[in-house]
XYZ file of C-alpha atoms in Angstrom:
421
model
C 61.255 71.277 49.229
C 62.820 74.663 48.464
C 62.164 75.786 52.058
C 63.785 72.588 53.397
C 66.835 73.162 51.205
C 67.130 76.770 52.452
C 66.884 75.594 56.060
C 69.580 72.951 55.452
C 71.860 75.585 53.855
C 71.280 77.954 56.803
C 72.112 75.164 59.281
C 75.264 74.301 57.339
C 76.278 77.993 57.360
C 75.742 78.271 61.153
C 77.662 75.036 61.753
C 80.550 76.249 59.637
C 80.690 79.546 61.561
C 80.612 77.687 64.882
C 83.418 75.424 63.729
C 85.443 78.429 62.600
C 84.986 80.107 65.979
C 86.020 76.891 67.735
C 89.139 76.698 65.554
C 89.974 80.343 66.325
C 89.623 79.710 70.052
C 91.704 76.550 69.807
C 94.326 78.414 67.798
C 94.514 81.207 70.334
C 94.843 78.687 73.143
C 97.547 76.818 71.244
C 99.409 80.086 70.635
C 99.258 80.978 74.327
C 100.563 77.499 75.200
C 103.465 77.862 72.757
C 104.376 81.292 74.149
C 104.275 79.842 77.660
C 106.609 76.971 76.686
C 109.058 79.266 74.902
C 109.992 81.021 78.112
C 108.772 78.726 80.812
C 111.024 80.142 83.506
C 109.833 83.718 82.968
C 106.194 82.673 83.010
C 106.674 80.647 86.162
C 108.178 83.726 87.789
C 105.264 85.860 86.573
C 102.793 83.339 87.930
C 104.566 83.362 91.278
C 104.512 87.155 91.409
C 100.842 87.198 90.536
C 100.050 84.743 93.293
C 101.931 86.933 95.778
C 99.969 89.953 94.652
C 96.770 87.958 94.889
C 97.621 86.816 98.399
C 98.475 90.374 99.442
C 95.233 91.618 97.931
C 93.212 88.952 99.734
C 94.989 89.675 103.018
C 94.282 93.396 102.669
C 90.645 92.754 101.848
C 90.246 90.494 104.882
C 91.957 93.052 107.124
C 89.552 95.763 105.947
C 86.605 93.437 106.607
C 87.878 92.749 110.127
C 88.310 96.471 110.832
C 84.851 97.200 109.422
C 83.326 94.472 111.572
C 84.973 95.650 114.809
C 84.159 99.288 114.069
C 80.461 98.899 113.409
C 80.054 96.220 116.060
C 81.363 98.777 118.561
C 79.200 101.482 116.996
C 76.110 99.326 117.549
C 77.173 98.879 121.192
C 77.330 102.688 121.519
C 73.822 102.979 120.097
C 72.589 100.364 122.585
C 74.018 102.429 125.440
C 72.260 105.507 124.059
C 69.012 103.549 123.906
C 69.354 102.387 127.513
C 70.042 105.956 128.647
C 67.137 107.388 126.663
C 64.733 104.792 128.020
C 65.926 105.437 131.577
C 65.424 109.199 131.170
C 61.937 108.702 129.770
C 60.887 106.379 132.587
C 62.369 108.760 135.144
C 60.450 111.685 133.641
C 57.259 109.578 133.799
C 58.158 108.513 137.366
C 58.235 104.827 136.437
C 60.249 103.072 139.136
C 59.882 99.476 138.056
C 57.974 96.890 136.074
C 56.274 93.790 137.475
C 58.253 94.102 140.691
C 61.602 94.568 138.926
C 63.513 97.763 139.725
C 64.169 100.002 136.721
C 67.961 99.910 136.582
C 70.519 100.004 133.788
C 70.492 96.269 133.103
C 66.699 96.210 132.859
C 66.666 99.203 130.462
C 69.230 97.473 128.275
C 67.224 94.237 128.273
C 64.025 96.047 127.223
C 65.887 97.831 124.419
C 67.303 94.540 123.115
C 63.848 92.940 123.062
C 62.455 95.937 121.174
C 65.299 95.645 118.646
C 64.648 92.008 117.764
C 62.033 92.706 115.020
C 63.995 95.394 113.164
C 67.311 93.509 113.085
C 65.548 90.727 111.164
C 65.118 92.938 108.089
C 67.445 91.349 105.501
C 68.745 94.398 103.586
C 68.919 98.198 103.563
C 66.230 98.280 100.890
C 63.721 96.695 103.255
C 64.061 99.660 105.627
C 63.703 102.393 102.992
C 60.510 103.860 104.487
C 61.932 103.945 108.020
C 64.701 106.356 107.004
C 62.138 109.179 106.690
C 61.444 108.797 110.396
C 65.188 109.019 111.129
C 65.474 112.251 109.092
C 62.475 113.775 110.891
C 63.932 112.745 114.243
C 67.266 114.404 113.486
C 65.555 117.641 112.447
C 63.442 117.704 115.602
C 66.461 116.944 117.817
C 68.419 119.909 116.451
C 65.373 122.111 116.988
C 64.941 120.991 120.611
C 68.662 121.457 121.235
C 68.491 125.048 120.002
C 65.341 125.699 122.057
C 66.796 124.298 125.293
C 70.063 126.219 124.976
C 68.622 129.579 123.978
C 65.770 129.372 126.494
C 68.070 128.580 129.457
C 71.213 130.488 128.361
C 73.407 128.635 130.913
C 76.274 131.119 130.474
C 74.000 133.846 131.935
C 71.336 132.309 134.142
C 73.216 129.528 135.960
C 74.998 130.149 139.246
C 77.830 127.907 138.075
C 78.876 129.221 134.704
C 80.335 126.932 131.999
C 83.974 126.087 132.688
C 86.591 125.941 129.930
C 89.733 124.421 131.449
C 93.000 124.078 129.612
C 92.725 121.348 127.018
C 95.023 118.391 127.644
C 96.832 116.449 124.940
C 94.761 113.357 125.685
C 91.459 115.225 125.343
C 92.654 116.593 122.004
C 93.307 113.038 120.844
C 89.833 111.901 121.916
C 88.291 114.896 120.152
C 90.068 114.028 116.906
C 88.823 110.455 117.185
C 85.237 111.607 117.766
C 85.574 113.887 114.762
C 86.358 110.814 112.682
C 83.420 108.987 114.314
C 81.039 111.705 113.119
C 81.811 110.676 109.530
C 81.973 106.955 110.213
C 79.167 106.107 107.814
C 81.768 106.070 105.023
C 82.565 102.491 105.976
C 79.153 101.334 104.760
C 79.031 103.311 101.507
C 79.832 100.259 99.315
C 76.885 98.333 100.800
C 74.573 101.306 100.232
C 75.751 101.844 96.664
C 75.265 98.165 95.838
C 71.533 98.505 96.606
C 70.964 101.731 94.641
C 68.875 101.540 91.490
C 71.004 104.331 89.984
C 74.487 104.063 91.560
C 75.839 106.622 89.096
C 73.950 109.278 91.091
C 76.078 108.640 94.190
C 77.887 112.026 93.870
C 74.492 113.710 94.302
C 74.008 111.778 97.541
C 77.385 113.001 98.788
C 76.703 116.629 97.855
C 73.353 116.672 99.661
C 74.687 114.789 102.684
C 77.649 117.074 103.294
C 75.837 120.319 102.529
C 73.374 119.422 105.317
C 75.491 117.550 107.873
C 78.598 119.756 108.047
C 76.754 123.010 108.974
C 74.655 121.099 111.526
C 77.764 119.553 113.131
C 79.503 122.926 113.368
C 76.427 124.670 114.774
C 75.637 122.056 117.418
C 79.280 121.562 118.438
C 80.060 125.274 118.837
C 76.807 126.204 120.610
C 76.870 123.125 122.854
C 80.399 123.720 124.099
C 79.703 127.440 124.535
C 76.731 126.534 126.726
C 78.104 123.741 128.918
C 81.902 123.726 128.582
C 83.585 120.794 130.313
C 80.187 119.669 131.684
C 79.031 118.730 128.162
C 77.882 115.124 128.029
C 78.258 112.819 125.011
C 74.487 112.354 125.363
C 73.591 116.056 125.187
C 70.076 115.418 126.531
C 71.666 114.790 129.925
C 72.507 118.509 129.980
C 68.863 119.520 129.551
C 66.206 119.828 132.294
C 63.372 117.307 132.521
C 60.847 119.306 130.507
C 58.466 118.421 127.686
C 60.872 119.438 124.919
C 63.630 117.212 126.249
C 61.240 114.280 126.706
C 60.000 114.702 123.119
C 63.560 114.871 121.800
C 64.524 111.744 123.750
C 61.497 109.819 122.497
C 62.314 110.575 118.863
C 66.037 109.966 119.270
C 65.195 106.596 120.751
C 63.712 105.739 117.369
C 66.754 107.136 115.577
C 69.172 104.977 117.585
C 66.782 102.084 117.018
C 67.397 102.485 113.294
C 71.150 103.003 113.799
C 71.546 99.583 115.426
C 69.826 98.004 112.429
C 71.994 100.060 110.059
C 75.193 98.701 111.630
C 74.016 95.125 112.062
C 72.490 94.572 108.640
C 75.857 95.081 106.911
C 77.718 92.865 109.382
C 75.178 90.046 109.571
C 74.353 89.923 105.866
C 78.040 89.465 105.023
C 78.279 86.430 107.284
C 75.007 85.079 105.892
C 76.177 85.390 102.294
C 79.465 83.669 103.197
C 77.424 80.808 104.672
C 75.242 80.547 101.563
C 72.078 82.190 102.937
C 70.235 84.278 100.345
C 69.458 87.725 101.848
C 66.424 88.142 99.565
C 64.869 84.762 100.434
C 62.503 83.889 103.266
C 60.794 80.491 103.072
C 61.317 79.122 99.551
C 64.160 76.678 100.277
C 66.146 75.138 103.120
C 69.876 75.545 103.539
C 71.793 72.460 102.434
C 73.902 72.379 105.615
C 71.718 73.911 108.355
C 68.456 72.368 107.058
C 66.407 75.504 107.843
C 64.974 78.223 105.620
C 66.566 81.665 105.331
C 64.071 83.326 107.692
C 64.719 80.824 110.501
C 68.479 81.081 110.080
C 68.373 84.887 110.232
C 66.123 84.779 113.288
C 68.525 82.551 115.227
C 71.786 84.073 113.993
C 70.843 87.743 114.333
C 69.244 87.209 117.736
C 72.457 85.627 119.008
C 74.497 88.437 117.411
C 72.383 91.066 119.199
C 72.767 89.199 122.498
C 76.560 89.485 122.303
C 76.304 93.247 121.720
C 73.915 93.588 124.658
C 76.394 91.793 126.901
C 79.254 94.081 125.836
C 77.060 97.162 126.376
C 76.154 95.924 129.876
C 79.854 95.647 130.771
C 80.510 99.250 129.735
C 77.343 100.521 131.422
C 78.636 99.171 134.729
C 81.294 101.907 134.799
C 81.126 105.224 136.635
C 82.454 107.514 133.912
C 81.018 108.709 130.596
C 82.273 105.821 128.477
C 80.205 106.820 125.445
C 82.671 109.479 124.339
C 85.538 107.006 124.779
C 83.795 104.213 122.862
C 82.899 106.549 120.019
C 86.477 107.793 119.940
C 87.825 104.256 119.858
C 85.548 103.270 116.983
C 86.346 106.502 115.174
C 90.111 106.271 115.558
C 91.095 102.735 114.598
C 88.218 102.017 112.224
C 86.352 104.981 110.841
C 89.472 107.085 110.262
C 90.836 104.257 108.123
C 87.675 104.059 106.007
C 87.089 107.834 105.906
C 90.557 109.325 105.327
C 93.090 106.639 104.438
C 91.460 104.143 102.088
C 89.540 106.627 99.865
C 92.664 108.774 99.429
C 94.904 105.787 98.678
C 92.417 104.436 96.130
C 92.166 107.861 94.514
C 95.941 108.040 94.067
C 96.409 104.451 92.887
C 93.279 103.596 90.890
C 92.336 106.859 89.169
C 94.153 107.858 85.985
C 97.025 110.281 86.634
C 95.556 112.731 84.141
C 92.484 113.101 86.362
C 94.546 113.572 89.534
C 95.278 117.286 89.313
C 97.810 118.912 91.609
C 95.336 120.132 94.239
C 93.429 116.852 94.426
C 96.695 114.967 94.825
C 97.855 117.275 97.608
C 94.534 116.948 99.372
C 94.766 113.148 99.152
C 98.221 113.133 100.750
C 97.007 115.539 103.441
C 94.048 113.222 104.175
C 96.402 110.245 104.493
C 98.609 112.167 106.931
C 95.611 113.321 108.967
C 94.243 109.771 108.996
C 97.447 108.368 110.494
C 97.481 111.097 113.152
C 93.876 110.326 114.128
C 94.440 106.565 114.178
C 97.436 106.576 116.492
C 96.603 109.540 118.727
C 92.876 108.811 118.924
C 93.356 105.145 119.774
C 95.815 106.016 122.537
C 93.637 108.796 124.012
C 90.405 106.802 123.835
C 91.893 103.681 125.433
C 93.486 105.732 128.220
C 90.238 107.584 128.941
C 88.203 104.385 128.701
C 90.370 102.642 131.269
C 90.109 105.642 133.583
C 86.330 106.014 133.184
C 85.579 102.327 133.601
C 87.630 102.241 136.831
C 87.698 98.448 136.771
C 89.104 98.111 140.289
C 86.238 100.129 141.810
C 83.398 99.118 139.509
C 80.022 99.135 141.168
C 78.747 95.605 141.578
C 75.300 96.294 143.038
C 72.457 94.489 141.311
C 70.441 97.555 140.319
C 72.537 100.547 139.319
C 70.978 103.780 138.029
C 71.002 103.772 134.247
C 71.973 107.469 134.022
C 73.602 109.970 136.315
C 72.621 113.588 135.729
C 75.086 116.382 136.530
C 72.565 119.216 136.101
C 69.642 120.422 138.172
C 66.041 120.790 137.043
C 66.874 124.053 135.276
C 69.679 122.482 133.295
C 72.490 124.152 135.253
C 75.629 122.279 136.341
C 75.523 121.056 139.937
C 79.314 121.157 140.404
C 82.196 122.969 138.782
């Protein structure tokens, strides 16, 4: 009986506390209502201002999503073109002229690459590809090694009859170069998606320190040595400047795998966003059917991502039908209007507006304003230069319409020397 009485007292005490909390909440709500009614006009104005800010914020967010989509959609198209070129070079080195009676041309290389990409683009998230990234790192290391070997072994500036040419740089080529500079750091646009899947997101600064301490010296080394070696004959796909030897074939084979991963890297962020908007769980496979589409998550991803890849293949085929080196132009276009925004403008603006003024020291603030200025220069000049070069290289009026065009056109001989000045 004593225990029952204690339990009843404890229940009464809990009930009284709950009632008190309910009264406090009701009182607070009543107080807010009274304050609202006291100055109804002011509050209506505040509500209207808030809704405008909310609409502006939503519009900005949607605009950034659109830019991100176009940028990495175009980036995936660039990687598809690389894949088609790599496959064509490998088959040419192995003297493969066709397959089952079909001539090995650019459209066939692109089709094979798209079929090979179908399995990897079905991976739902970045986390599911964690082991594959080690292969991409190994590939990059090997590629830099082969590049150094090919250049130093051939020394084109000494051994070639036609030495590297360094003509006067035009304003348009400067613009395209700036845009490709921005493209080199275009991965910034997917940092939020990567951070969201980290087990310890607070360690992101360590990721940045390691990434830049490795990538920046590599970029400077490869860019300076490559231009010193080949001058104006430098191709966006540097392997086209190398002879058909074992080292080049090995580099191409590994870079094929790297671009294979890059297409997945671009598409997983784009496709998963659409899937989440449509109510498809990215971590689910077969457990439940979608209420609207009546299929499980795996089947939806299979259909949707296959169709998405088909559209990119079609766009890549259109650009491959051109005579010029459209890769540099496409990379510049993606780098100028999209990656410059997400690399220079948005991070600097957020630093100035969201971080406490006390933490924005004078030098950081100056650097942020300088980044914003540089970003605007790259966006406008790079977009203009890339579009102008792209139109010239595609040469729409004289586009080759034969059914089996060569997938790559080499401008060097078997020793890796330019064939024309």
